[in-house]
Short mmCIF file of C-alpha atoms and ligand atoms in Angstrom, two decimals:
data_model
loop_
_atom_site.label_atom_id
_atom_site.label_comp_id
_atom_site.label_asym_id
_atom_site.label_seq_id
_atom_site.Cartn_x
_atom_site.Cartn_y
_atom_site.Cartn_z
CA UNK Z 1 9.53 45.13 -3.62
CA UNK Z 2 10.45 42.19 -5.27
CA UNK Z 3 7.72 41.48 -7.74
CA UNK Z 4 9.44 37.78 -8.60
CA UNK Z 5 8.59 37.35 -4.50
CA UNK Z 6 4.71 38.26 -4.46
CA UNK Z 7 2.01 35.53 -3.94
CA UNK Z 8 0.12 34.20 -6.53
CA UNK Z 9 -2.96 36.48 -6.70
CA UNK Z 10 -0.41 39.29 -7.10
CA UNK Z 11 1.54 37.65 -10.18
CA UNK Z 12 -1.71 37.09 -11.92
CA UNK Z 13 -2.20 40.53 -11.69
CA UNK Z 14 1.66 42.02 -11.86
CA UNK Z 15 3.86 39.22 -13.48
CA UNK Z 16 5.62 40.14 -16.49
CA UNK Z 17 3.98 43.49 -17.20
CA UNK Z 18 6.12 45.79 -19.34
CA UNK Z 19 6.60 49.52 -18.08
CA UNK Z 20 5.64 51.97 -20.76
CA UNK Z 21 7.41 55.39 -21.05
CA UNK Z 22 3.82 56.93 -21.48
CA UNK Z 23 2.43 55.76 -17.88
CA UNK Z 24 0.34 52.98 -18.96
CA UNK Z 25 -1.28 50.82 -16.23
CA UNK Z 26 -1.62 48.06 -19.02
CA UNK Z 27 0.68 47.15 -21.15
CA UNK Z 28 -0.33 48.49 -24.70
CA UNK Z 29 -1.03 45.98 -27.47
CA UNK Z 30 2.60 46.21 -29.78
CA UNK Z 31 0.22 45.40 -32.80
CA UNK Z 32 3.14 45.20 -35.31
CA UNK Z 33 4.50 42.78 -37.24
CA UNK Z 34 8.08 43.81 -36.96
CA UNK Z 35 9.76 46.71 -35.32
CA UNK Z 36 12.78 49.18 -36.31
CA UNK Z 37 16.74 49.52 -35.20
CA UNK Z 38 17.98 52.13 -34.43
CA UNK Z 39 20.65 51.74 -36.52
CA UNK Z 40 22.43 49.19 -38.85
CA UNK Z 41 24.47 47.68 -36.25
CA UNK Z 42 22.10 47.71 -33.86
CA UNK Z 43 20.06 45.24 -36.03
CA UNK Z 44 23.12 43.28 -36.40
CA UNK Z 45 23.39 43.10 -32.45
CA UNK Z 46 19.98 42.28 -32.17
CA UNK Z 47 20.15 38.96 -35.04
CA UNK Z 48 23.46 37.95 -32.82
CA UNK Z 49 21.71 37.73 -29.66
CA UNK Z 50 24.54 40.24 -28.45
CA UNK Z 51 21.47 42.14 -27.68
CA UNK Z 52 18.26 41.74 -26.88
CA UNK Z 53 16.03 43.66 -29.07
CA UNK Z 54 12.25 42.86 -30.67
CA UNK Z 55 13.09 42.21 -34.30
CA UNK Z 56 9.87 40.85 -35.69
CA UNK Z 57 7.07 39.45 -34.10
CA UNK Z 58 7.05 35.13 -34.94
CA UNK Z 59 10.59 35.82 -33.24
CA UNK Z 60 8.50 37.27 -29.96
CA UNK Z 61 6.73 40.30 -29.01
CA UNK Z 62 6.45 42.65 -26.07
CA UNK Z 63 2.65 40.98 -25.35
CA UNK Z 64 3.50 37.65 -25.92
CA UNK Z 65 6.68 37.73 -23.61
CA UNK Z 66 4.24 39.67 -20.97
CA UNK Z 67 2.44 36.33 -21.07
CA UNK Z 68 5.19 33.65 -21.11
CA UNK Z 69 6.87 35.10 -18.71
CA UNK Z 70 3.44 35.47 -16.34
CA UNK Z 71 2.33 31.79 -17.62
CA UNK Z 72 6.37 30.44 -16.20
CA UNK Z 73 5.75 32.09 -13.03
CA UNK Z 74 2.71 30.67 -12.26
CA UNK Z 75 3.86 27.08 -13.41
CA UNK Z 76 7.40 27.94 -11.56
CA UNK Z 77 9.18 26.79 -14.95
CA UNK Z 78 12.59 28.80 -16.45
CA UNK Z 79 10.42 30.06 -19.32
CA UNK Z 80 7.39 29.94 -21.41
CA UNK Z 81 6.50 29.21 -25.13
CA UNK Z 82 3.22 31.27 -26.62
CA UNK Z 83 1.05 29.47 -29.31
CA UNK Z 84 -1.41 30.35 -31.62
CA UNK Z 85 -3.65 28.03 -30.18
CA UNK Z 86 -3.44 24.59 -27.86
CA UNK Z 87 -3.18 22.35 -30.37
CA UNK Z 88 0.24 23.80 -31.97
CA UNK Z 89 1.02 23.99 -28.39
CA UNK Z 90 0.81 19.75 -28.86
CA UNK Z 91 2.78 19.81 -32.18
CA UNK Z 92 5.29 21.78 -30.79
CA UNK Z 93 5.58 19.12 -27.71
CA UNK Z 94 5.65 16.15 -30.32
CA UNK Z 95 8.10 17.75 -33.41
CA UNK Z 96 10.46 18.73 -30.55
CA UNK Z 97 11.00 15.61 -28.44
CA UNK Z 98 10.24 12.82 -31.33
CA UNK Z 99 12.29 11.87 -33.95
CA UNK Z 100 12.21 9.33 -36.46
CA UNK Z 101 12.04 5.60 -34.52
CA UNK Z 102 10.88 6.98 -31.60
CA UNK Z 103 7.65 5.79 -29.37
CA UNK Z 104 5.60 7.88 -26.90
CA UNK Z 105 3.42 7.02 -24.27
CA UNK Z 106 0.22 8.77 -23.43
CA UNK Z 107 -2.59 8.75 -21.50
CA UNK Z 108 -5.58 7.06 -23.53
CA UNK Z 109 -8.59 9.68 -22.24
CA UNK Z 110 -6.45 12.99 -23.96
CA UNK Z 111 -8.85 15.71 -25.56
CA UNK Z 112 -9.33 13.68 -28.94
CA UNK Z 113 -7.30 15.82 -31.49
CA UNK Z 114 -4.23 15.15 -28.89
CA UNK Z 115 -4.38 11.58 -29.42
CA UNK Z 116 -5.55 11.80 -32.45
CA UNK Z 117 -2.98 14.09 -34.23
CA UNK Z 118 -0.32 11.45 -32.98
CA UNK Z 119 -1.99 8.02 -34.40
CA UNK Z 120 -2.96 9.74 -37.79
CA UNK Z 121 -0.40 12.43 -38.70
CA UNK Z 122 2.80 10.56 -37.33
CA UNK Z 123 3.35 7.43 -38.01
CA UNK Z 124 4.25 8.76 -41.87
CA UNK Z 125 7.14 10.35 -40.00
CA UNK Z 126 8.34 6.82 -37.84
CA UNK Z 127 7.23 7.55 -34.51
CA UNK Z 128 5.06 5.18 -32.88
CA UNK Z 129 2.76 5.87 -29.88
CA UNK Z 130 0.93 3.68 -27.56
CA UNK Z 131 -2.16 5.44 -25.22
CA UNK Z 132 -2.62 3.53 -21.94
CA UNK Z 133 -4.42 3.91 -19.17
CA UNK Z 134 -2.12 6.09 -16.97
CA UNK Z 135 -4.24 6.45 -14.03
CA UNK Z 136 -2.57 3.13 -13.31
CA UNK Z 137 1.37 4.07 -13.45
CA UNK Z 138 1.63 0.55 -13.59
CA UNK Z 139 0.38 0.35 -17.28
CA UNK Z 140 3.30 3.40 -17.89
CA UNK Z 141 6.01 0.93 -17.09
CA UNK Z 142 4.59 -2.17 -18.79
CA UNK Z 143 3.99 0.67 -21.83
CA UNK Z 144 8.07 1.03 -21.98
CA UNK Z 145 10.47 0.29 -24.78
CA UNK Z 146 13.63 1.00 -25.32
CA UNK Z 147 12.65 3.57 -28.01
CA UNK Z 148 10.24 5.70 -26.18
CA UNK Z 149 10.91 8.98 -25.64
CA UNK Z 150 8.21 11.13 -24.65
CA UNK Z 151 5.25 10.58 -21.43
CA UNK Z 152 2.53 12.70 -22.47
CA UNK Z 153 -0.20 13.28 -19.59
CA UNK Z 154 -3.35 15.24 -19.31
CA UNK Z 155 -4.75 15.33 -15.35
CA UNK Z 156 -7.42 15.63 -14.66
CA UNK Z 157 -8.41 13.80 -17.97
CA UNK Z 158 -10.68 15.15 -20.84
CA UNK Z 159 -13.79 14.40 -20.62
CA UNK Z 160 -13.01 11.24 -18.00
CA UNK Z 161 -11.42 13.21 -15.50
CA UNK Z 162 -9.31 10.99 -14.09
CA UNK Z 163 -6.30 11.54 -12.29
CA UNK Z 164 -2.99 10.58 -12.77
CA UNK Z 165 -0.18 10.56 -9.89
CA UNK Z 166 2.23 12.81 -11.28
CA UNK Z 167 5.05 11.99 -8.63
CA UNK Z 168 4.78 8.41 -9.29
CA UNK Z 169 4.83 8.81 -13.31
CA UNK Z 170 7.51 11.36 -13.16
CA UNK Z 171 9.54 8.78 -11.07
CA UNK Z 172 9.28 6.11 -13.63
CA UNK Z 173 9.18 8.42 -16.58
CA UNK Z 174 12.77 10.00 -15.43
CA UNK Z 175 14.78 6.03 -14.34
CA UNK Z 176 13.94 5.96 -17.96
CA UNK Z 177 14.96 8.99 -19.16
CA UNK Z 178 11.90 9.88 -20.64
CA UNK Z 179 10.91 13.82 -20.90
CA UNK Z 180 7.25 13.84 -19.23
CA UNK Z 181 4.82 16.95 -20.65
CA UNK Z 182 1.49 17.36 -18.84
CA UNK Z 183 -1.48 18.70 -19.99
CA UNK Z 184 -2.59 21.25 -17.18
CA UNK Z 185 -5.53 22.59 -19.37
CA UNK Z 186 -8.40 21.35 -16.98
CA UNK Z 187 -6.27 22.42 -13.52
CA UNK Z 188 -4.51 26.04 -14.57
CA UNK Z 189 -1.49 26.58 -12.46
CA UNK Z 190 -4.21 27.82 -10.15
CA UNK Z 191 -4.70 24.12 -8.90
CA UNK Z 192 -1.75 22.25 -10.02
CA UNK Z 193 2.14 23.03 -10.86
CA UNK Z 194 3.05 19.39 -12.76
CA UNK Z 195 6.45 20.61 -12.70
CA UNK Z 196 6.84 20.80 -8.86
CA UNK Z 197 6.04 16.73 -9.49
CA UNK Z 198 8.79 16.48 -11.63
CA UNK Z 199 7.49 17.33 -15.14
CA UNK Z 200 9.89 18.76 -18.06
CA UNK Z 201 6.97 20.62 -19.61
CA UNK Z 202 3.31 21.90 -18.70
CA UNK Z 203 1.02 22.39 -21.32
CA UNK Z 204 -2.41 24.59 -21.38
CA UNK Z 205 -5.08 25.44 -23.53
CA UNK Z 206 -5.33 28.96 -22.89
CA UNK Z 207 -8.17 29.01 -24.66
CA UNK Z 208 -9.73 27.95 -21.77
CA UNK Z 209 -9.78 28.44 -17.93
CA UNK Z 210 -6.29 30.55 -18.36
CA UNK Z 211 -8.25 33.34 -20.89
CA UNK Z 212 -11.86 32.53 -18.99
CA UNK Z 213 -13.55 33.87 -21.50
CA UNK Z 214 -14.89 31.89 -24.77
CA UNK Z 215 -12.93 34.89 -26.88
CA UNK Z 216 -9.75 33.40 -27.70
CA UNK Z 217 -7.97 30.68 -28.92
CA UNK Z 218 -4.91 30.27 -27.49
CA UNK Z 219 -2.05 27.52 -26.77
CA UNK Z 220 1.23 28.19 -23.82
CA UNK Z 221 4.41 25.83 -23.08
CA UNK Z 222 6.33 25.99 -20.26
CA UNK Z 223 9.71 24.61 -19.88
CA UNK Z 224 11.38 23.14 -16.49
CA UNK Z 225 14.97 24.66 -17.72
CA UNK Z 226 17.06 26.28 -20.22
CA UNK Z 227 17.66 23.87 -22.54
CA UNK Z 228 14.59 22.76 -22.93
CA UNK Z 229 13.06 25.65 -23.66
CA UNK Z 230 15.30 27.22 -26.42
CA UNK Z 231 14.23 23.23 -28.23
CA UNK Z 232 10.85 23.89 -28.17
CA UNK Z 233 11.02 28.01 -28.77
CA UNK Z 234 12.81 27.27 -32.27
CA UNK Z 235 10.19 24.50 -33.02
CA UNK Z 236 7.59 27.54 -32.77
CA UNK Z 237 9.26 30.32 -34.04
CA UNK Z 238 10.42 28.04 -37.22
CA UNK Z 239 6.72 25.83 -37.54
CA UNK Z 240 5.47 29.41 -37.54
CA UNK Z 241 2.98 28.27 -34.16
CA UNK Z 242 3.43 31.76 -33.19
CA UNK Z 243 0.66 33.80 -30.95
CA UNK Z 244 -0.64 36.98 -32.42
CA UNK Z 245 0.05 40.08 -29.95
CA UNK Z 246 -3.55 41.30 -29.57
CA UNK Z 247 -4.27 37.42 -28.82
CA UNK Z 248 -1.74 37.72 -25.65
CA UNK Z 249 -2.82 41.20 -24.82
CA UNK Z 250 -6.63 39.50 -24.05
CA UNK Z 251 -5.45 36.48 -22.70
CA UNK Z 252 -2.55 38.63 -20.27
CA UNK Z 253 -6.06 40.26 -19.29
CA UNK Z 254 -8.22 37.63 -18.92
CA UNK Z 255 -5.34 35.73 -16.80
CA UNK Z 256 -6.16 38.42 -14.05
CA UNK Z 257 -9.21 36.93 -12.61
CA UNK Z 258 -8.06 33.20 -12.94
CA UNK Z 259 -8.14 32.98 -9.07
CA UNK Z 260 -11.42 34.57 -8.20
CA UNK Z 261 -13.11 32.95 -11.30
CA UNK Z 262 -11.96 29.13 -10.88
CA UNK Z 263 -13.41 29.77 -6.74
CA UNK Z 264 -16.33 30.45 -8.23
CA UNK Z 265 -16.69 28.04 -10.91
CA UNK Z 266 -15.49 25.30 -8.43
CA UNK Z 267 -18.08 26.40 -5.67
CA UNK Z 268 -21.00 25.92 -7.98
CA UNK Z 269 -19.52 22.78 -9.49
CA UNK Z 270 -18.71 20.87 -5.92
CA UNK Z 271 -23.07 21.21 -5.68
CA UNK Z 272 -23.58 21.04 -8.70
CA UNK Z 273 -21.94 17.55 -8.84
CA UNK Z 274 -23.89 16.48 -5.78
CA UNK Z 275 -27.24 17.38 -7.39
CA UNK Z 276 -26.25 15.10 -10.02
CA UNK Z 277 -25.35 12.14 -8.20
CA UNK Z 278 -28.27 12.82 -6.23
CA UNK Z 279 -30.95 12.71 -9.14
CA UNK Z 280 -32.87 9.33 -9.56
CA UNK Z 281 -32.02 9.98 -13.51
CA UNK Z 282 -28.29 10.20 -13.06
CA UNK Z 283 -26.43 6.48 -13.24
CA UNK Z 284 -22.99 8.16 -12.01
CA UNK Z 285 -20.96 11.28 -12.13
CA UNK Z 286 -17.45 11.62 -12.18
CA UNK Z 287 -16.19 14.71 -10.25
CA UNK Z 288 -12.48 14.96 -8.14
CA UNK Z 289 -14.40 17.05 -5.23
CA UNK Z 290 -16.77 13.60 -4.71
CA UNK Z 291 -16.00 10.94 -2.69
CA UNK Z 292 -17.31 8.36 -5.09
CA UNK Z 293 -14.08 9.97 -7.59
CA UNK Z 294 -12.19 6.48 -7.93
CA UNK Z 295 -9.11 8.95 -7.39
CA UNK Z 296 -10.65 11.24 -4.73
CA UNK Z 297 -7.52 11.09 -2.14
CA UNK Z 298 -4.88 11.22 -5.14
CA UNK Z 299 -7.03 14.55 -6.30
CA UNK Z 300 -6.68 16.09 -2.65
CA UNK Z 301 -3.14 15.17 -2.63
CA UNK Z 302 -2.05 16.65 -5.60
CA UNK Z 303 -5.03 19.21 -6.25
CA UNK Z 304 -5.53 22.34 -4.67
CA UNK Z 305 -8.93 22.21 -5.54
CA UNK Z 306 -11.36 19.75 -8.16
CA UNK Z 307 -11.78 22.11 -10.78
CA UNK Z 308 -14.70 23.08 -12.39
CA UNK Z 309 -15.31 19.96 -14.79
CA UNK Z 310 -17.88 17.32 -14.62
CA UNK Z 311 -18.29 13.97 -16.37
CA UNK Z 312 -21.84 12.28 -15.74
CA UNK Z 313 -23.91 9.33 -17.66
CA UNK Z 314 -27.52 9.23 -17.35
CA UNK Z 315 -29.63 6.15 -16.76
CA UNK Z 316 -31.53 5.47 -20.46
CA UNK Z 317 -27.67 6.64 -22.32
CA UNK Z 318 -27.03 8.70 -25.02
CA UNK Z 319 -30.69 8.58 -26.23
CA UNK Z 320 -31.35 10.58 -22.68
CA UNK Z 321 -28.03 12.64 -23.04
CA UNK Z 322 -29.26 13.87 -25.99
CA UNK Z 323 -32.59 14.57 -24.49
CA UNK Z 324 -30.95 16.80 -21.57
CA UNK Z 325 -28.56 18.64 -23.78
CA UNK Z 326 -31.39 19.55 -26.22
CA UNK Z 327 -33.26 21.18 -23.26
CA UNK Z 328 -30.88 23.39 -21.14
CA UNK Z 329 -31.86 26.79 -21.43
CA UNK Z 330 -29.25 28.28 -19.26
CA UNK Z 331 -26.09 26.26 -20.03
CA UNK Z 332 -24.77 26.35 -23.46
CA UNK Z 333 -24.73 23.32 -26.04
CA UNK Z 334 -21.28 23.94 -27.18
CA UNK Z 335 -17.73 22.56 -27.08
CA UNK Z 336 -14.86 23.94 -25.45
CA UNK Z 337 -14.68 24.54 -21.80
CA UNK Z 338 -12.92 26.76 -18.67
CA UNK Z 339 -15.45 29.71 -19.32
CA UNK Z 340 -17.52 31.76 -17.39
CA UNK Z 341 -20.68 30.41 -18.62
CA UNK Z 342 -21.81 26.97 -18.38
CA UNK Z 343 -21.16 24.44 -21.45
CA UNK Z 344 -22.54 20.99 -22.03
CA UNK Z 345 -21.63 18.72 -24.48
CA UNK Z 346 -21.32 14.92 -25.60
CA UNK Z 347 -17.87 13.63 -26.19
CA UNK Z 348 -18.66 10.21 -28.23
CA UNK Z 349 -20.44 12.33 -30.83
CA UNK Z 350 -18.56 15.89 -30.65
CA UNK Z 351 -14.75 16.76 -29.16
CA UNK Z 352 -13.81 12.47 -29.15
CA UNK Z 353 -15.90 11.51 -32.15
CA UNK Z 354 -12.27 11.25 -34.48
CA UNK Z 355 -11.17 8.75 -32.20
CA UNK Z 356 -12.18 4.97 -32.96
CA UNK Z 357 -15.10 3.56 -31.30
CA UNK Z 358 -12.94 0.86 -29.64
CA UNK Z 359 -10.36 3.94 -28.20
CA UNK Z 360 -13.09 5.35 -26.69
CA UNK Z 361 -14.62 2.24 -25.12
CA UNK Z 362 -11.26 1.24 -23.46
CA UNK Z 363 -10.23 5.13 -22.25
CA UNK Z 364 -13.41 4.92 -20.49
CA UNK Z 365 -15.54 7.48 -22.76
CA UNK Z 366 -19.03 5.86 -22.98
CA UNK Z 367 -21.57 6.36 -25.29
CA UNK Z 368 -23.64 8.13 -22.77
CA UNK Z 369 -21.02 10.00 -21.18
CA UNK Z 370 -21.59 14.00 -21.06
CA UNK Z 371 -19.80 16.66 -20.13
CA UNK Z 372 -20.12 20.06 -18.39
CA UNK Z 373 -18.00 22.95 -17.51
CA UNK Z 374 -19.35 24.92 -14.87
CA UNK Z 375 -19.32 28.64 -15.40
CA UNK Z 376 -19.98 31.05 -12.48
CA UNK Z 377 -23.32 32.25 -13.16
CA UNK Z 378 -25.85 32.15 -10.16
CA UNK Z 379 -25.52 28.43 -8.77
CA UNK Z 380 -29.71 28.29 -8.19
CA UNK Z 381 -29.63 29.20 -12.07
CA UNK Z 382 -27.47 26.61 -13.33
CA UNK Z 383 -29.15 23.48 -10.90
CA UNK Z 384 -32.43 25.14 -11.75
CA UNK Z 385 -31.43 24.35 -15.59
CA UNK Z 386 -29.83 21.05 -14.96
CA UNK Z 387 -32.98 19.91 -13.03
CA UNK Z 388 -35.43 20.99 -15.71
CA UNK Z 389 -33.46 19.54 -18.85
CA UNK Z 390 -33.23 16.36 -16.66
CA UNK Z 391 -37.15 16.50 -15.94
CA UNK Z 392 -37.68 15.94 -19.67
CA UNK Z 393 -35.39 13.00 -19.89
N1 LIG X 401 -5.77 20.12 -24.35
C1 LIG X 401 -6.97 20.00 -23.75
C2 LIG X 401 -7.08 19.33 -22.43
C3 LIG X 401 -8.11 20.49 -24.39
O1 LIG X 401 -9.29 20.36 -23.76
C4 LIG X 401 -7.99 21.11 -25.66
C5 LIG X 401 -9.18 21.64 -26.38
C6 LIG X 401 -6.72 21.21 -26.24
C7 LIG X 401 -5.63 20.71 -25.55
C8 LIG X 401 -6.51 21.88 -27.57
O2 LIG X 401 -6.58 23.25 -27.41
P1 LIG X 401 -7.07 24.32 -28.51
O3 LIG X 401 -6.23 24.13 -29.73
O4 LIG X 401 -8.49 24.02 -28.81
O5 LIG X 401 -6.83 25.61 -27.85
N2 LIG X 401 -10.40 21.15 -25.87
C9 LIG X 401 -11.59 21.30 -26.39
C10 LIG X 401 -12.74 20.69 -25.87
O6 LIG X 401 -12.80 19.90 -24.92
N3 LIG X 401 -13.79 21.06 -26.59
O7 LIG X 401 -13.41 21.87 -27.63
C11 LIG X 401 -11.98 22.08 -27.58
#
């Protein structure tokens, strides 16, 4: 059997595992930092590329490439790129596509330190950025110069989640010439391939639904083709962005149970989301599986599923955000997201607080806005929670 030919439940369990002489169902964790020839010219062979041969582990490693190559599968790119984490996932993206005098466009509700990164860090290098609202591929083209280089899209968005159309951007991004990376953190390829829409390179968080399991911090690229990316491989192998092998080994295992994890995590969030909008204390929630999503058809379309992610503001603001977030018992109070337990947290004063007040108002990230990721513990548990914290607002 072909394994490059299963389904995708099968490649999140089979792809890219490496067969060990010893009989080892899993691949063993090649904790090394560099590994031996067998002779001198064999080394020689291997720094040529006239063979290919694990020479030290920034360069790659048998549990990294287990991962990439897994990751590229599931994305159905040529290859992928392991980070140490997803934000030198971000700076590999931007030091690989932008030089000096160049201009990017991205979407203006990114996770913070995205966005953030870009407007602080490199404008000392020449490269200006604008953030629009890309739900509207209208404001892409206005967004154009003849400088810009780069589309950089995150759908659904953190913590708005709104959608962008990635055929339509794609289509504009490419009669321009412009390489588009998407930010696939809140979908895994699990709900969404950007690069069957046309996108040169997907970009996750592993850290989050990928791994599934609040352990790790973790970053993956994956290219479209070949050329591509060799760029971005020497970018991390040379910035040193490189992705420890017992880091791959838990994400490769946590990778597994992506499938049976997200169904779960989406079942409870699709009620969980009509609680909310349900509750007298609840001004609006913003969820892709409601109808009341302004981008519910473009989120069927292009989805296979909403995700587990949920934006809501409460009536009475932040002051009663704060009030509902200081009594959850169940659900964490905690940044990051994509795990098997339940988070809440409050953007304007925790993962978008860098960004300026202003930014935030005009990507849509209100004062009162908070956020949840819904884990897959006992759905009675986690409305149970939700409807007590809410009872002291
Ligand atoms: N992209 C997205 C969409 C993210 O949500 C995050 C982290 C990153 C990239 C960066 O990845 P990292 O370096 O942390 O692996 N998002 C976080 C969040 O919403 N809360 O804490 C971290």
């Amino acid at each position: 059997m072909n394994k490059k030919n299963t389904g995708f439940n099968s490649k999140l369990v089979h792809a890219g595992t490496i067969p060990d002489d010893k009989g080892s169902a899993v691949t063993p964790i090649y904790q090394t930092s560099t590994f031996q020839f067998r002779d001198a010219d064999h080394g020689a062979r291997c720094f040529s590329g006239e063979e290919k041969g694990y020479i030290y582990t920034r360069l790659g490693n048998p549990n990294t490439d287990e991962l990439e190559v897994a990751v590229a599968e599931l994305e159905k790119g040529f290859g992928g790129i392991s980070a140490s984490s997803g934000m030198a996932a971000v700076n590999i993206v931007y030091l690989t596509i932008l030089s000096q005098g160049d201009h990017m466009i991205g979407h203006d509700a990114l996770y913070g330190p995205s966005r953030g990164v870009m407007e602080k860090l490199y404008p000392k290098f020449g490269i200006e950025s604008d953030f629009v609202d890309c739900t509207d591929v209208e404001n892409i083209k206005q967004a154009i110069k003849p400088n810009t280089k780069l589309l950089y899209l995150e759908t659904p968005a953190n913590p708005t989640v709104g959608i962008t159309d990635l055929k339509a951007a794609c289509a504009i991004a490419k009669a321009h010439n412009l390489i588009v990376c998407v930010d696939n953190t809140f979908c895994s390829p699990y709900l969404q391939r950007p690069i069957e829409f046309g996108a040169d390179i997907v970009l996750h968080s592993m850290t989050k639904f990928i791994n599934g399991h609040a352990d790790i911090v973790a970053g993956m690229l994956v290219a479209k083709d070949e050329a591509l990316y060799h760029d971005l491989k020497y970018v991390m192998i040379n910035g040193g962005f490189n992705m420890d092998p017992h880091q791959a080994w838990l994400v490769r295992r946590g990778l597994k149970t992506l499938s049976i994890r997200i169904d779960k995590a989406q079942e409870n969030s699709m009620k969980v989301a009509e609680f909310l909008e349900a509750h007298p204390k609840v001004d609006w929630v913003l969820y892709p599986g409601l109808k009341s999503h302004p981008q519910y058809d473009l989120a069927e379309a292009q989805m296979d599923g909403p995700g587990a992610m949920i934006s809501f503001e409460l009536k009475g603001g932040i002051q009663a955000g704060k009030t509902m977030m200081n009594n959850v018992e169940l659900a964490l109070l905690a940044v990051s997201l994509g795990g098997i337990e339940t988070l809440i947290q409050h953007p304007a004063s925790m993962t978008h607080s860098k960004l300026s007040a202003e930014a935030r108002e005009n990507a849509g990230i209100t004062d009162g806005l908070v956020r949840l990721s819904v884990g897959i513990e006992d759905l009675d548990d986690i409305i149970s929670d939700m409807n007590h914290a809410l009872s002291k607002v």
